[in-house]
Coordinates of C-alpha atoms and ligand atoms in Angstrom, one line a residue:
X25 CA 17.2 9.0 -27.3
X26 CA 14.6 8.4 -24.8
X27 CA 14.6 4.9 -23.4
X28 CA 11.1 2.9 -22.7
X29 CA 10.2 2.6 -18.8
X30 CA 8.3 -0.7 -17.7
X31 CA 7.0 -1.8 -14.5
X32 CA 5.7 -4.8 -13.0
X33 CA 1.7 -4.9 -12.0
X34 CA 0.1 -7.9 -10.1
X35 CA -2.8 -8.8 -12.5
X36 CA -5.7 -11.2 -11.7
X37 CA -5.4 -14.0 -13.2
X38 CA -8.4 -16.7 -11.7
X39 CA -11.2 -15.6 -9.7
X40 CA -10.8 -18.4 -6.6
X41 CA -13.2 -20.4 -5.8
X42 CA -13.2 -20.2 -1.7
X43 CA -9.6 -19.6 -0.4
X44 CA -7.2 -17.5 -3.1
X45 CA -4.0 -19.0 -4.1
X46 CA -0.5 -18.0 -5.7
X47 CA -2.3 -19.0 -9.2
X48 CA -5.1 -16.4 -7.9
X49 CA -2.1 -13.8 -9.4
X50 CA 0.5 -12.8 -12.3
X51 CA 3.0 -10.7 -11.9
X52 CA 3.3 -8.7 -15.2
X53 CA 6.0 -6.9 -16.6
X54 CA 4.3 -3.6 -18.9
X55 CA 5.4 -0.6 -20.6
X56 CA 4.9 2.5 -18.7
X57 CA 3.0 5.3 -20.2
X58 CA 4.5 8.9 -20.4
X59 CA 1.9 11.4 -18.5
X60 CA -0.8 12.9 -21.0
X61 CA -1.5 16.8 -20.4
X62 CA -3.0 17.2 -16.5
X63 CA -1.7 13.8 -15.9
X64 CA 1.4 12.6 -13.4
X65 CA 3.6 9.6 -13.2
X66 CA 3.9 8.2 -9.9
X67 CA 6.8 5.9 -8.4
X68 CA 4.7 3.9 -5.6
X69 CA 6.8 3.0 -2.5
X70 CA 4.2 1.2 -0.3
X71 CA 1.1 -0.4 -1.8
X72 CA -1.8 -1.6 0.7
X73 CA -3.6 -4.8 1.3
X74 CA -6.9 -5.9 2.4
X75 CA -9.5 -7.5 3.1
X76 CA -12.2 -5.8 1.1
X77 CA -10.1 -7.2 -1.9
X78 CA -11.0 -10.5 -1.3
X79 CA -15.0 -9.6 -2.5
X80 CA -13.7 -8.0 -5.7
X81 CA -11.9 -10.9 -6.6
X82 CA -15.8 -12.0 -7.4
X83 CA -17.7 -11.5 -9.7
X84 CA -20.7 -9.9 -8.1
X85 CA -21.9 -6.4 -7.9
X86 CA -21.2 -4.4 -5.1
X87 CA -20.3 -1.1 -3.5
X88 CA -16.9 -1.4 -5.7
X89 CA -16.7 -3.1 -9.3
X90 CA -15.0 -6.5 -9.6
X91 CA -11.2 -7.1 -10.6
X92 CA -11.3 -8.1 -14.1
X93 CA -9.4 -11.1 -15.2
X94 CA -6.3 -10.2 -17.2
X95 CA -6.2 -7.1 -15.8
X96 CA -3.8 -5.4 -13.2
X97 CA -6.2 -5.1 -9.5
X98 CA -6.1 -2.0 -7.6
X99 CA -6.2 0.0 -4.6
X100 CA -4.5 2.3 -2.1
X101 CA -1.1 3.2 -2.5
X102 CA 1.7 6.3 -1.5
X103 CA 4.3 7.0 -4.3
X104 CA 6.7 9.2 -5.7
X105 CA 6.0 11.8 -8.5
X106 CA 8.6 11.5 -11.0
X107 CA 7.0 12.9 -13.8
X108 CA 4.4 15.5 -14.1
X109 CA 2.3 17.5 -16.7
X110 CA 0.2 19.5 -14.5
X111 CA 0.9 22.5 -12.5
X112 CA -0.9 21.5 -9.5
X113 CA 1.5 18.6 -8.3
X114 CA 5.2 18.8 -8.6
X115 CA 8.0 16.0 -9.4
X116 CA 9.1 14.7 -5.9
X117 CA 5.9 15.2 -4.4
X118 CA 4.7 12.2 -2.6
X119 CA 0.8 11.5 -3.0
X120 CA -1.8 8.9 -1.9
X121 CA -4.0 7.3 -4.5
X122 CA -6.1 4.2 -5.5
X123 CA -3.4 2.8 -8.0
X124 CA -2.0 -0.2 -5.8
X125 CA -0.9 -3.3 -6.9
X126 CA 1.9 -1.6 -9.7
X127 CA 5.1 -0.2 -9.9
X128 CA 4.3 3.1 -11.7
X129 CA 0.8 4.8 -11.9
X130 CA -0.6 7.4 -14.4
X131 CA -3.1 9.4 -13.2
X132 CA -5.3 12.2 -13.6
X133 CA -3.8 15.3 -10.6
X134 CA -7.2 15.4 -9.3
X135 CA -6.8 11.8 -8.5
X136 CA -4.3 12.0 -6.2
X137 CA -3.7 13.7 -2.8
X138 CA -0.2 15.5 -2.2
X139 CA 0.6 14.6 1.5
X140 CA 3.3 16.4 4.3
X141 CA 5.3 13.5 4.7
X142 CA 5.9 15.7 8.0
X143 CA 3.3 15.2 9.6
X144 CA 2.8 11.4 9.5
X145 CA 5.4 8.9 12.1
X146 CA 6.0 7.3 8.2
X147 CA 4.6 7.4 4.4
X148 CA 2.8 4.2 5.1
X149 CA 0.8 5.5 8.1
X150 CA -1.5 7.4 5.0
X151 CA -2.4 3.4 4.1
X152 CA -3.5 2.6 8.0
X153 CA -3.9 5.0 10.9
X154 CA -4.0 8.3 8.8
X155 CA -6.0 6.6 6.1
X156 CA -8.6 4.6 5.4
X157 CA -8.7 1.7 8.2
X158 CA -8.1 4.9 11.0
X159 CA -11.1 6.2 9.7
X160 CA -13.5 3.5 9.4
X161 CA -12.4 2.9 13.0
X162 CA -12.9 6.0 14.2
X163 CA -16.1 6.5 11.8
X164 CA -17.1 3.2 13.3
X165 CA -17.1 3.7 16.8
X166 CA -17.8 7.3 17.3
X167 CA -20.6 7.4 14.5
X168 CA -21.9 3.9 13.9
X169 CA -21.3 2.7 16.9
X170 CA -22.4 5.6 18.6
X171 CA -19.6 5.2 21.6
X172 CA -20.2 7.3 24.9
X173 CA -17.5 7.8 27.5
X174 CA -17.6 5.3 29.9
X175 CA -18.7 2.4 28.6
X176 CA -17.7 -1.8 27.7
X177 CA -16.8 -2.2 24.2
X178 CA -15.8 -5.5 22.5
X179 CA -13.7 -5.7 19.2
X180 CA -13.3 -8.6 17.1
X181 CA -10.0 -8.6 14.7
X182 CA -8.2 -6.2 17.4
X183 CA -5.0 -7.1 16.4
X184 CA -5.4 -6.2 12.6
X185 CA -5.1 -2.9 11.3
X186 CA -9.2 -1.1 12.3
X187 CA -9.6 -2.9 15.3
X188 CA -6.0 -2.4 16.9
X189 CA -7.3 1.2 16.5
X190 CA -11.2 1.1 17.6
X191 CA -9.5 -0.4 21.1
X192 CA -6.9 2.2 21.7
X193 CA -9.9 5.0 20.4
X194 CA -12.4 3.9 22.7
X195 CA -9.7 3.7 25.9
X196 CA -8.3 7.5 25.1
X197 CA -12.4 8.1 24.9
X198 CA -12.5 6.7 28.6
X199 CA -13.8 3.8 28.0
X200 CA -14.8 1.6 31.0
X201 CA -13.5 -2.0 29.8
X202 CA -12.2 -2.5 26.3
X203 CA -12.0 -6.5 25.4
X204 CA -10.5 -7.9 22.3
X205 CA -10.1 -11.1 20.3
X206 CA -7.3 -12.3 18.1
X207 CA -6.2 -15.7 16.6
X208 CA -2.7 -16.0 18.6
X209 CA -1.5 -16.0 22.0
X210 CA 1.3 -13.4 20.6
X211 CA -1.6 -11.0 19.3
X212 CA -3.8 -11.7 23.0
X213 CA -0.5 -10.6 24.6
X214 CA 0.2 -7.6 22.6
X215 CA -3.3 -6.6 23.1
X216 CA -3.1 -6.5 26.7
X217 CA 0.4 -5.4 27.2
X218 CA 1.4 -3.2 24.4
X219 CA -2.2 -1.3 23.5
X220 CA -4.1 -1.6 27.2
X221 CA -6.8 -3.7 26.4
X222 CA -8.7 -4.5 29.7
X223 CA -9.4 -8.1 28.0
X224 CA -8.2 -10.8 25.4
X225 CA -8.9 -14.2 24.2
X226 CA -7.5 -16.3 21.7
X227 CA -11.0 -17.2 19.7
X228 CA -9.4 -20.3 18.4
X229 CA -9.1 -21.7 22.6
X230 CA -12.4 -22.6 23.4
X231 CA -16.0 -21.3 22.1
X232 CA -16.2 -17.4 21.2
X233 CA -19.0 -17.0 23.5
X234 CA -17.9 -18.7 26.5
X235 CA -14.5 -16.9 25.9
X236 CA -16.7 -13.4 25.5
X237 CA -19.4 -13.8 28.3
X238 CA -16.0 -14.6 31.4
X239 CA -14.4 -11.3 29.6
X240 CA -17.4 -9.4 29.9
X241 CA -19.2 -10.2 33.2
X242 CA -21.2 -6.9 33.3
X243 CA -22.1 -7.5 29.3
X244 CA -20.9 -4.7 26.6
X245 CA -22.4 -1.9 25.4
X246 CA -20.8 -1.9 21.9
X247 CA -19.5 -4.5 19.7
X248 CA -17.2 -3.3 16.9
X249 CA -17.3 -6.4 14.6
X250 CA -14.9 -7.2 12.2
X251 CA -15.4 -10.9 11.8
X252 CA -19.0 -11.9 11.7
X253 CA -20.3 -15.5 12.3
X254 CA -19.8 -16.7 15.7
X255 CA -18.5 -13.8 16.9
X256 CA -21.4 -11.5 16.8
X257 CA -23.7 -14.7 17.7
X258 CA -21.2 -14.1 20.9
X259 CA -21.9 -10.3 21.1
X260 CA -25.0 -10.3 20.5
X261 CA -26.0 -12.7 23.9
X262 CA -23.5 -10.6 26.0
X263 CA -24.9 -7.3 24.9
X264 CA -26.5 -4.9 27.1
X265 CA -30.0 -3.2 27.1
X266 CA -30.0 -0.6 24.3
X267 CA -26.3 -2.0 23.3
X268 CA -25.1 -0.9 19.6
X269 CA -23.2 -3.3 17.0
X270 CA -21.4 -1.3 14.4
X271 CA -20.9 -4.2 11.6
X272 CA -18.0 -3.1 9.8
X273 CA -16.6 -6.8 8.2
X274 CA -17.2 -10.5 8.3
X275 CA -13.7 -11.8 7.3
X276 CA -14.8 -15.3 8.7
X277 CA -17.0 -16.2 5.7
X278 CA -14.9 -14.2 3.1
X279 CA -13.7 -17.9 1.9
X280 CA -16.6 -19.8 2.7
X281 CA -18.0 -21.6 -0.6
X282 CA -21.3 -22.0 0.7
X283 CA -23.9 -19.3 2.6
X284 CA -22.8 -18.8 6.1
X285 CA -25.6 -18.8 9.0
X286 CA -26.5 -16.0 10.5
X287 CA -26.7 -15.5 14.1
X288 CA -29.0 -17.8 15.8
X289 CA -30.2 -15.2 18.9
X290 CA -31.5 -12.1 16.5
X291 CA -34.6 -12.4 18.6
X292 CA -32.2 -10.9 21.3
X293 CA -32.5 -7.4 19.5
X294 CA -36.2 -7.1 20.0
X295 CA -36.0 -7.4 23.6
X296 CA -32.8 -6.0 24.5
X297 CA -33.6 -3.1 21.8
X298 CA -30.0 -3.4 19.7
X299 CA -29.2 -1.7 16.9
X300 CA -27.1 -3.8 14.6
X301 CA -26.0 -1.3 11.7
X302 CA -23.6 -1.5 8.6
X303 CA -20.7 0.6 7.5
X304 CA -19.3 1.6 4.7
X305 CA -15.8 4.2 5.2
X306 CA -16.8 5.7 2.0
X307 CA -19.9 7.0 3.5
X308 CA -17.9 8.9 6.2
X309 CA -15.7 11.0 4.5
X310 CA -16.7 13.9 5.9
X311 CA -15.3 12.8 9.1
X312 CA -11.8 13.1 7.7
X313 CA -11.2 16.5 9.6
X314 CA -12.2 15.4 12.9
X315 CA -10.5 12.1 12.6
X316 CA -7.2 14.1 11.4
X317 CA -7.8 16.7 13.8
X318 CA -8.1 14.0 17.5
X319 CA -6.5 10.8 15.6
X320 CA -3.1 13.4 14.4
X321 CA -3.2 14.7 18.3
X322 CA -2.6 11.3 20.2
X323 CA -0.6 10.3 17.4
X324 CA 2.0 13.7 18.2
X325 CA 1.8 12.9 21.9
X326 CA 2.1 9.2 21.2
X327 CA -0.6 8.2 23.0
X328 CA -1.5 5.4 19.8
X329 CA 0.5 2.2 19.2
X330 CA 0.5 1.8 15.9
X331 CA 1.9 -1.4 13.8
X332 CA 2.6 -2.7 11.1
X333 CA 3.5 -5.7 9.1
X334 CA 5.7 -5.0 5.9
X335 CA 6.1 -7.4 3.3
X336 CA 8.7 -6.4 1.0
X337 CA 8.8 -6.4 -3.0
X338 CA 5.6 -6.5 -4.9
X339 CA 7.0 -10.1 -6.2
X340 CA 5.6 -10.4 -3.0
X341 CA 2.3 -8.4 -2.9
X342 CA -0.1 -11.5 -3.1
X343 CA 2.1 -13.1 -0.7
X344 CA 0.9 -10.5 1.7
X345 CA -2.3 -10.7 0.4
X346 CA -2.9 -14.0 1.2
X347 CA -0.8 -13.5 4.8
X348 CA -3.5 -11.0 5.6
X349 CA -6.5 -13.6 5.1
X350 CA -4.4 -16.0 7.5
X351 CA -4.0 -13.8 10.2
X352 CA -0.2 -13.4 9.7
X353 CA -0.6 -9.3 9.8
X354 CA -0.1 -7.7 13.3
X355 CA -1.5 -4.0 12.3
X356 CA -1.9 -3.0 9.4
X357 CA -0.6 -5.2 6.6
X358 CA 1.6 -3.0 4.1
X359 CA 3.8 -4.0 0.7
X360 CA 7.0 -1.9 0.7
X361 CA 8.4 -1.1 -3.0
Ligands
NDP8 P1 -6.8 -6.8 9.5 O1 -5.6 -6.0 9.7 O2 -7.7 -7.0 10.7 O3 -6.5 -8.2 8.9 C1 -7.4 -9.2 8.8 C2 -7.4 -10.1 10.1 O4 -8.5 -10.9 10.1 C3 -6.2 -11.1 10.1 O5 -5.1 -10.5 10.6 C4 -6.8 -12.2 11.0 O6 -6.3 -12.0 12.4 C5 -8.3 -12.0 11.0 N1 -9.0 -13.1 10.5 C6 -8.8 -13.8 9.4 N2 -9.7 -14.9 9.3 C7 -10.4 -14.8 10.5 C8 -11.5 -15.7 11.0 N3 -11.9 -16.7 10.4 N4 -12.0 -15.3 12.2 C9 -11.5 -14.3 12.9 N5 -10.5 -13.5 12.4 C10 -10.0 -13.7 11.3 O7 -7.7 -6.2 8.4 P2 -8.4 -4.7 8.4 O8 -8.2 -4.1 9.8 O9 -8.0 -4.0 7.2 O10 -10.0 -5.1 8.3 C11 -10.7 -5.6 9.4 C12 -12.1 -5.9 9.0 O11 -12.7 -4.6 8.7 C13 -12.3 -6.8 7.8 O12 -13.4 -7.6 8.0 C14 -12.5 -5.8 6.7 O13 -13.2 -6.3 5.6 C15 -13.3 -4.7 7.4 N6 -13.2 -3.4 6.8 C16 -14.4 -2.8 6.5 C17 -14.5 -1.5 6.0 C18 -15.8 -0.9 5.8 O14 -15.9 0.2 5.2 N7 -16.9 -1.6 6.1 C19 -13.2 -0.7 5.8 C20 -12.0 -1.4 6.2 C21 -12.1 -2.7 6.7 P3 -6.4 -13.2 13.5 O15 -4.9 -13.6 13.6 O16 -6.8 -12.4 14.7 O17 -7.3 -14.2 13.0

């Protein structure tokens, strides 16, 4: 007699109105379907949070569809497969995929990507350095960004998972002067001590861009910006001629209830000819060889420091959730199942 498996999934239960809360979320306890034909169940062992989240907990259109209320949210995740109905991926593989936020996963083999659990320090590292934040950092700086050896880059969220990574990329690129702000003393002090950033400041001390322009006294030649507002109003006076932003988030205004401001100095980019330009990770995949290739090499000759923060249970999922929006992540934020 075959017994029923169930699983708990983190559902969405309000859309928040400005800063999400533990009501934002229900833990829900489901049946677990069996694997149709071409299909695999997957055990998930360490789920991934972040910010992008928070903008599908809208309900707006973007370049990802909403969370629906009622219904169990999603995203990046490594597992276990303990059941599978196609030849292509075997029981005890372990794969990444997009179905976070849940105990067990059904999914199409085509959906998921069998890893070498090998060749990675941990499982995890597919969520951060090997995955998607290493890339958009390295897609960010190198492409975007359009980095060169040699030159002054500034970094905005450089603690967090991306921009602990675009600071140690652009110093093993030889940059000049790497400079990075963070909400804590603890996170400036990493910084400079444990990943060789030339430069920190606490952005909740004094005024970004007084902090910015006595880090910087020869200006920067890139600004990787993960936070937006008064930040890249900062960057943007300490740039140099021909300088290049690479605006990859704005996590200051993910909250905000009301439209932020933009920068007040734009008219800088006319005559210091800037190039302020989005990016989306998505749009980079086909970087993923190159970024494997150099990103897998420093990693072997640990040349990278990589973190993490690891929240444990996914009782505790929108715990971490909310953690990461408060700056309580040093690296990359990760659930462990
Ligand atoms: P992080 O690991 O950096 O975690 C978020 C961090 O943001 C927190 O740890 C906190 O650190 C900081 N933060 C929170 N509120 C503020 C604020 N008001 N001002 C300044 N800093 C704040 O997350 P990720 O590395 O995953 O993501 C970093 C950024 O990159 C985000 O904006 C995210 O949306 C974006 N992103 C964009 C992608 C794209 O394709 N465009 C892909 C991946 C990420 P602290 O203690 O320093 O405040």
């Amino acid at each position: 007699m075959s017994t029923t498996r169930t699983g708990r999934e983190v559902h969405l239960a309000a859309r928040p109105q400005g800063w999400p809360t533990n009501d934002t979320f229900e833990i829900v306890e489901v049946e677990v379907p069996a694997p149709g034909p071409g299909q695999v169940l997957v055990r998930n062992l360490f789920m991934s949070v972040d910010p992008y989240m928070r903008g599908r907990m809208n309900d707006v259109k973007s370049y990802v569809p909403p969370f629906q209320i009622g219904a169990v949210m999603d995203g990046g995740a490594v597992g276990e497969v303990v059941e599978s109905s196609s030849p292509d991926v075997k029981v005890g593989d372990v794969v990444l995929h997009g179905l976070g936020w849940r105990e067990y996963a059904v999914l199409d083999a085509n959906q998921v990507r069998v890893l070498d659990p090998n060749a990675a320090p941990s499982l995890s590292a597919y969520l951060g350095v090997l995955g998607m934040p290493g890339l958009t950092a390295y897609a960010g700086l190198f492409d975007v960004a359009d980095y060169k050896d040699g030159e002054t880059v500034f970094v905005s969220g450089a603690a967090g998972a991306v921009g602990s990574l675009v600071g140690q990329f652009a110093k093993l690129r030889g940059a000049k002067r790497v400079i990075g702000s963070a909400g804590s003393a603890d996170k400036v002090k990493h910084l400079i001590e444990d990943l060789g950033f030339d430069a920190a400041f606490n952005y909740k001390d004094a005024p970004v861009a007084e902090q910015l322009a006595a880090a910087a006294p020869e200006g920067i030649d890139v600004y990787f910006d993960n936070v937006g507002g008064d930040h890249l109003e900062a960057a943007i006076n300490v740039l140099n001629v021909h300088g290049r932003a690479a605006l990859c988030g704005a996590i200051a205004q993910y909250n905000s209830v009301e439209p932020t401001p933009g920068p007040r100095n734009l008219v800088q980019v006319i005559g210091k000819r800037l190039t302020l330009r989005g990016l989306l990770v998505g749009d980079h995949a086909k970087r993923t060889p190159d970024f494997i290739a150099e990103v897998g090499g420093w990693l072997r000759d640990g040349k990278l420091v990589v973190e993490e923060t690891v929240v444990e249970g996914i009782e505790n999922a929108p715990a971490a959730f909310l953690g990461l929006l408060r700056g309580e992540n040093t690296g990359k934020m990760i659930v462990k199942f």
